[in-house]
Amino acid sequence: MCGIVGYLGARQAYPILIKGLHRLEYRGYDSAGIALISDGGILNLYKSKGKVADLERFAEAKDTSGTVGIAHTRWATHGEPNDLNAHPHYSQSRSLALIHNGIIENYAVLRLELESKGYTFRSNTDTEVIVYLVEYIRDTDGVDLCTAVQLALQQVVGAYAIAILSKDDPDCIIAARKSSPLVVGIGEDEFFLASDATPIVEYTDRVVYLDDGEIAVLRRGEPLRVVDLHNAPVTPVVRRLAMNLSQLEKGGYPHFMLKEIYEQPQTLLNCIRGRINIEGTSVVLSGIIDNRERILSARRIIIVACGTSWHAALIGEHLIEDLCRIPVEVEYASEFRYRNPVILPDDIVIAISQSGETADTLAAVELAKSRGAFIYGICNVVGSSIARATDSGSYIHVGPEIGVASTKAFTGQVTVLSMLALTLAHEKGTVTDERFTALVRELQHIPDHITQVLKQAPAIADLAKTFTYARNFIYLGRGYNYPAALEGALKLKEISYIHAEGYPAAEMKHGPIALIDAEMPVVAIATTDSIYEKTISNIQEIKARQGKIIAIVTEGDTAVRSIADHVIPVPRVAEPFAPILASIPLQLLAYYIAVHKGRDVDQPRNLAKSVTVE
Ligand code: F6R
């Protein structure tokens, strides 16, 4: 979704801002823009529909001088993606420029009020009302810019991260946040501003994450000042970034997605490091141990998430019910938050989010908190809004995920859920010591197994060629592998734009089997597990109707091999970990089909990496 970058210091701002916008491209956007106060004191504003490269071409022969500026990538919500609606937006007199992430819910009322006072709007966005309102308040009340921003934001309903520049105060950027992330980077006599740390990491590792309702005043020659909407001072907490630059580059891979698929043996090692002992006899998730009594007394666990994280949650449901015998409900965060759910004080709510910024998941967390539940977060981005809103939690530690299609975060989430279920099961005594140790040791070996599966990438790339022209796909799985089928279908549709559906294999005969003919590829996850025989029967039913079967099987399998058109073997593992291994070839299959179709794999159309609007 939209991205914000800002710079104020001694260097020329334009190259830093453009590079920052490129770093934020992964979030998904449809237009970009920049505002700079030139060395001659002019507030220049350039914006363009399309990619950051289009903006660069547009700004090529223009005055891009200046040591202070703000820049933005926009993912359209109000008003189509065009030059006019792109950010920044000028105020009416063009003395202010503003960029905004989020949605202003009462913009229509504010706009009417300002129009009745003679203001004329230039765009169809909700954003423009903020900058007009700030200017109106500044000029009619005769207050300084910071006060005008505070007073304006007191009237605004909705979510925002904003940054504002004033021609009349060229040594200052004012930034504010509510429900949309904003990070200030602190360098030597310079400030950086961004919606996440990726544009900042190469300049400084000292950052301040703003909290809701906070306003940052970045002023040349002064330390960072943070105040709330009523001007009460807030002491900024400076944190160290753990991220490094190489994590943000492709490192020789053609796409971030492929790099991230290949990183999985290492990311899962990082995820379990320090949590499982070398001997494989214990698992310690400190977030669980620190809240042992509260979590162990849970009568029910509700998991809220969206998209791929929701698929990980479904695997979590199997793991926790199977190993810990605690009832689990999995909810789409977007539905949960609006349906007056029953949340009891002894419920534990687990929120899963790679970005830690998904608006619906954050709102679900706030709702559950307000009803007294204990909230456990499983996030990737350290310091993200959801991570900070929860009572306890575990990071997945897989490093920045730049490809829009989630891969390593998914396997990291399932790995944390596995460790969480094992920790709880051990504490509750719901698994025998033998089963516990066997599972922990298996989990330790998953990274090696993934390395084995990755060796099949060339064969999967070849197989992908056969299916590049398919118009539909069906993915089937049962038990632990059903969520893996859903995830495989999501990967394919989001990056190749081929329609794909995931089903529990036995559900086919209740309707979807009508779709099967010789044109329909069916990906069946049929690893050797407790319902293997049943899955084979389901595959037979597809075969009998001429469906083309690509099966993920356990190494050494012969039964499925004799029916399927193509097989991809994966190492034998305990049933709870089968979906981790099955998801690797499905990621590769989706990737190569998308590449063969010439799709923009890392930034698929219409998608955003971090969905900060509901
Ligand atoms: C799909 C994908 C999305 C996200 C979803 C939730 O590949 O990445 O479906 O999983 O938008 O995002 P997070 O996990 O950041 O809350």
Tab-separated table of N, CA, C and O in Angstrom, residues 121-173:
chain	number	residue	atom	x	y	z
A	121	PHE	N	-11.320	22.308	-4.701
A	121	PHE	CA	-10.438	21.134	-4.659
A	121	PHE	C	-9.968	20.763	-6.061
A	121	PHE	O	-10.674	20.978	-7.036
A	122	ARG	N	-8.774	20.185	-6.116
A	122	ARG	CA	-8.209	19.854	-7.432
A	122	ARG	C	-8.260	18.362	-7.733
A	122	ARG	O	-8.148	17.960	-8.869
A	123	SER	N	-8.408	17.527	-6.678
A	123	SER	CA	-8.360	16.066	-6.896
A	123	SER	C	-9.631	15.417	-6.366
A	123	SER	O	-10.490	16.089	-5.803
A	124	ASN	N	-9.736	14.108	-6.539
A	124	ASN	CA	-10.886	13.362	-5.995
A	124	ASN	C	-10.498	12.637	-4.715
A	124	ASN	O	-11.195	11.731	-4.274
A	125	THR	N	-9.384	12.993	-4.122
A	125	THR	CA	-8.894	12.202	-2.984
A	125	THR	C	-9.483	12.672	-1.656
A	125	THR	O	-9.950	13.811	-1.529
A	126	ASP	N	-9.403	11.777	-0.679
A	126	ASP	CA	-9.755	12.145	0.691
A	126	ASP	C	-8.618	12.960	1.321
A	126	ASP	O	-8.827	13.771	2.219
A	127	THR	N	-7.416	12.754	0.776
A	127	THR	CA	-6.212	13.369	1.351
A	127	THR	C	-6.211	14.892	1.269
A	127	THR	O	-5.796	15.583	2.196
A	128	GLU	N	-6.705	15.397	0.140
A	128	GLU	CA	-6.571	16.835	-0.101
A	128	GLU	C	-7.250	17.661	0.997
A	128	GLU	O	-6.795	18.759	1.325
A	129	VAL	N	-8.320	17.076	1.599
A	129	VAL	CA	-9.010	17.865	2.633
A	129	VAL	C	-8.095	18.148	3.826
A	129	VAL	O	-8.234	19.172	4.480
A	130	ILE	N	-7.147	17.252	4.090
A	130	ILE	CA	-6.309	17.469	5.289
A	130	ILE	C	-5.448	18.713	5.075
A	130	ILE	O	-5.364	19.585	5.938
A	131	VAL	N	-4.825	18.770	3.916
A	131	VAL	CA	-3.885	19.880	3.711
A	131	VAL	C	-4.632	21.211	3.578
A	131	VAL	O	-4.166	22.262	4.044
A	132	TYR	N	-5.838	21.162	3.014
A	132	TYR	CA	-6.646	22.387	2.938
A	132	TYR	C	-7.063	22.825	4.342
A	132	TYR	O	-7.040	24.005	4.676
A	133	LEU	N	-7.453	21.831	5.141
A	133	LEU	CA	-7.919	22.134	6.493
A	133	LEU	C	-6.779	22.713	7.335
A	133	LEU	O	-6.963	23.689	8.073
A	134	VAL	N	-5.594	22.122	7.197
A	134	VAL	CA	-4.436	22.627	7.964
A	134	VAL	C	-4.182	24.084	7.572
A	134	VAL	O	-4.000	24.955	8.435
A	135	GLU	N	-4.228	24.357	6.284
A	135	GLU	CA	-3.952	25.735	5.850
A	135	GLU	C	-5.040	26.697	6.349
A	135	GLU	O	-4.747	27.795	6.827
A	136	TYR	N	-6.272	26.227	6.268
A	136	TYR	CA	-7.389	27.068	6.711
A	136	TYR	C	-7.208	27.432	8.188
A	136	TYR	O	-7.320	28.595	8.581
A	137	ILE	N	-6.896	26.423	9.002
A	137	ILE	CA	-6.743	26.668	10.444
A	137	ILE	C	-5.537	27.564	10.703
A	137	ILE	O	-5.602	28.514	11.493
A	138	ARG	N	-4.432	27.259	10.013
A	138	ARG	CA	-3.227	28.079	10.213
A	138	ARG	C	-3.529	29.555	9.914
A	138	ARG	O	-3.164	30.442	10.676
A	139	ASP	N	-4.241	29.793	8.796
A	139	ASP	CA	-4.455	31.175	8.378
A	139	ASP	C	-5.553	31.872	9.169
A	139	ASP	O	-5.423	33.052	9.506
A	140	THR	N	-6.635	31.171	9.487
A	140	THR	CA	-7.722	31.860	10.212
A	140	THR	C	-7.412	32.007	11.703
A	140	THR	O	-7.744	32.997	12.321
A	141	ASP	N	-6.739	30.994	12.290
A	141	ASP	CA	-6.440	31.076	13.729
A	141	ASP	C	-5.101	31.764	13.993
A	141	ASP	O	-4.757	32.036	15.144
A	142	GLY	N	-4.320	31.953	12.949
A	142	GLY	CA	-3.008	32.598	13.114
A	142	GLY	C	-2.064	31.773	13.968
A	142	GLY	O	-1.296	32.317	14.776
A	143	VAL	N	-2.120	30.440	13.826
A	143	VAL	CA	-1.262	29.571	14.639
A	143	VAL	C	-0.111	29.036	13.794
A	143	VAL	O	-0.114	29.161	12.565
A	144	ASP	N	0.888	28.448	14.468
A	144	ASP	CA	2.001	27.879	13.689
A	144	ASP	C	1.566	26.548	13.059
A	144	ASP	O	0.488	26.025	13.355
A	145	LEU	N	2.437	26.018	12.203
A	145	LEU	CA	2.058	24.842	11.421
A	145	LEU	C	1.743	23.638	12.311
A	145	LEU	O	0.755	22.930	12.097
A	146	CYS	N	2.590	23.430	13.323
A	146	CYS	CA	2.385	22.250	14.182
A	146	CYS	C	1.023	22.334	14.872
A	146	CYS	O	0.270	21.357	14.913
A	147	THR	N	0.693	23.507	15.382
A	147	THR	CA	-0.610	23.666	16.051
A	147	THR	C	-1.743	23.458	15.051
A	147	THR	O	-2.764	22.815	15.359
A	148	ALA	N	-1.561	23.984	13.838
A	148	ALA	CA	-2.617	23.821	12.822
A	148	ALA	C	-2.822	22.341	12.504
A	148	ALA	O	-3.955	21.875	12.349
A	149	VAL	N	-1.710	21.581	12.443
A	149	VAL	CA	-1.823	20.135	12.172
A	149	VAL	C	-2.571	19.473	13.327
A	149	VAL	O	-3.484	18.664	13.122
A	150	GLN	N	-2.206	19.844	14.555
A	150	GLN	CA	-2.884	19.237	15.720
A	150	GLN	C	-4.384	19.524	15.691
A	150	GLN	O	-5.198	18.616	15.875
A	151	LEU	N	-4.741	20.775	15.424
A	151	LEU	CA	-6.165	21.137	15.431
A	151	LEU	C	-6.907	20.453	14.282
A	151	LEU	O	-8.033	19.990	14.437
A	152	ALA	N	-6.234	20.364	13.136
A	152	ALA	CA	-6.881	19.715	11.983
A	152	ALA	C	-7.107	18.235	12.277
A	152	ALA	O	-8.193	17.704	12.029
A	153	LEU	N	-6.093	17.589	12.843
A	153	LEU	CA	-6.216	16.150	13.071
A	153	LEU	C	-7.256	15.838	14.144
A	153	LEU	O	-7.821	14.744	14.165
A	154	GLN	N	-7.532	16.809	15.014
A	154	GLN	CA	-8.604	16.587	16.009
A	154	GLN	C	-9.970	16.497	15.320
A	154	GLN	O	-10.911	15.955	15.862
A	155	GLN	N	-10.063	17.052	14.112
A	155	GLN	CA	-11.349	17.008	13.385
A	155	GLN	C	-11.445	15.826	12.425
A	155	GLN	O	-12.491	15.556	11.869
A	156	VAL	N	-10.308	15.172	12.220
A	156	VAL	CA	-10.263	14.118	11.206
A	156	VAL	C	-10.635	12.772	11.812
A	156	VAL	O	-10.140	12.414	12.865
A	157	VAL	N	-11.522	12.034	11.122
A	157	VAL	CA	-11.850	10.670	11.548
A	157	VAL	C	-11.260	9.720	10.510
A	157	VAL	O	-11.475	9.893	9.309
A	158	GLY	N	-10.516	8.732	10.962
A	158	GLY	CA	-9.962	7.762	10.008
A	158	GLY	C	-8.553	7.364	10.379
A	158	GLY	O	-8.125	7.512	11.520
A	159	ALA	N	-7.869	6.826	9.375
A	159	ALA	CA	-6.504	6.332	9.593
A	159	ALA	C	-5.553	7.204	8.782
A	159	ALA	O	-5.866	7.574	7.651
A	160	TYR	N	-4.424	7.521	9.371
A	160	TYR	CA	-3.473	8.318	8.608
A	160	TYR	C	-2.047	8.173	9.101
A	160	TYR	O	-1.791	7.940	10.276
A	161	ALA	N	-1.143	8.266	8.130
A	161	ALA	CA	0.240	8.644	8.412
A	161	ALA	C	0.446	9.786	7.435
A	161	ALA	O	0.165	9.643	6.238
A	162	ILE	N	0.864	10.946	7.941
A	162	ILE	CA	1.021	12.089	7.039
A	162	ILE	C	2.396	12.723	7.234
A	162	ILE	O	3.039	12.576	8.285
A	163	ALA	N	2.833	13.422	6.193
A	163	ALA	CA	4.018	14.272	6.321
A	163	ALA	C	3.697	15.543	5.564
A	163	ALA	O	3.067	15.520	4.502
A	164	ILE	N	4.120	16.663	6.127
A	164	ILE	CA	3.735	17.955	5.561
A	164	ILE	C	4.938	18.890	5.513
A	164	ILE	O	5.762	18.917	6.432
A	165	LEU	N	5.037	19.594	4.402
A	165	LEU	CA	6.129	20.553	4.181
A	165	LEU	C	5.519	21.939	4.015
A	165	LEU	O	4.467	22.059	3.375
A	166	SER	N	6.206	22.967	4.520
A	166	SER	CA	5.710	24.326	4.335
A	166	SER	C	6.798	25.184	3.698
A	166	SER	O	7.932	25.204	4.183
A	167	LYS	N	6.401	25.898	2.660
A	167	LYS	CA	7.336	26.810	1.971
A	167	LYS	C	7.827	27.888	2.950
A	167	LYS	O	8.951	28.364	2.865
A	168	ASP	N	6.952	28.238	3.903
A	168	ASP	CA	7.284	29.316	4.841
A	168	ASP	C	8.140	28.840	6.003
A	168	ASP	O	8.576	29.639	6.825
A	169	ASP	N	8.353	27.548	6.096
A	169	ASP	CA	9.161	27.000	7.200
A	169	ASP	C	10.035	25.889	6.618
A	169	ASP	O	9.824	24.709	6.875
A	170	PRO	N	11.040	26.267	5.792
A	170	PRO	CA	11.746	25.272	4.976
A	170	PRO	C	12.679	24.358	5.765
A	170	PRO	O	13.272	23.467	5.172
A	171	ASP	N	12.815	24.561	7.047
A	171	ASP	CA	13.719	23.713	7.832
A	171	ASP	C	12.954	22.698	8.666
A	171	ASP	O	13.450	22.257	9.719
A	172	CYS	N	11.780	22.362	8.236
A	172	CYS	CA	10.932	21.517	9.096
A	172	CYS	C	10.035	20.576	8.273
A	172	CYS	O	9.548	20.950	7.204
A	173	ILE	N	9.900	19.352	8.776
A	173	ILE	CA	8.846	18.447	8.278
A	173	ILE	C	8.005	18.073	9.491
A	173	ILE	O	8.547	17.754	10.550
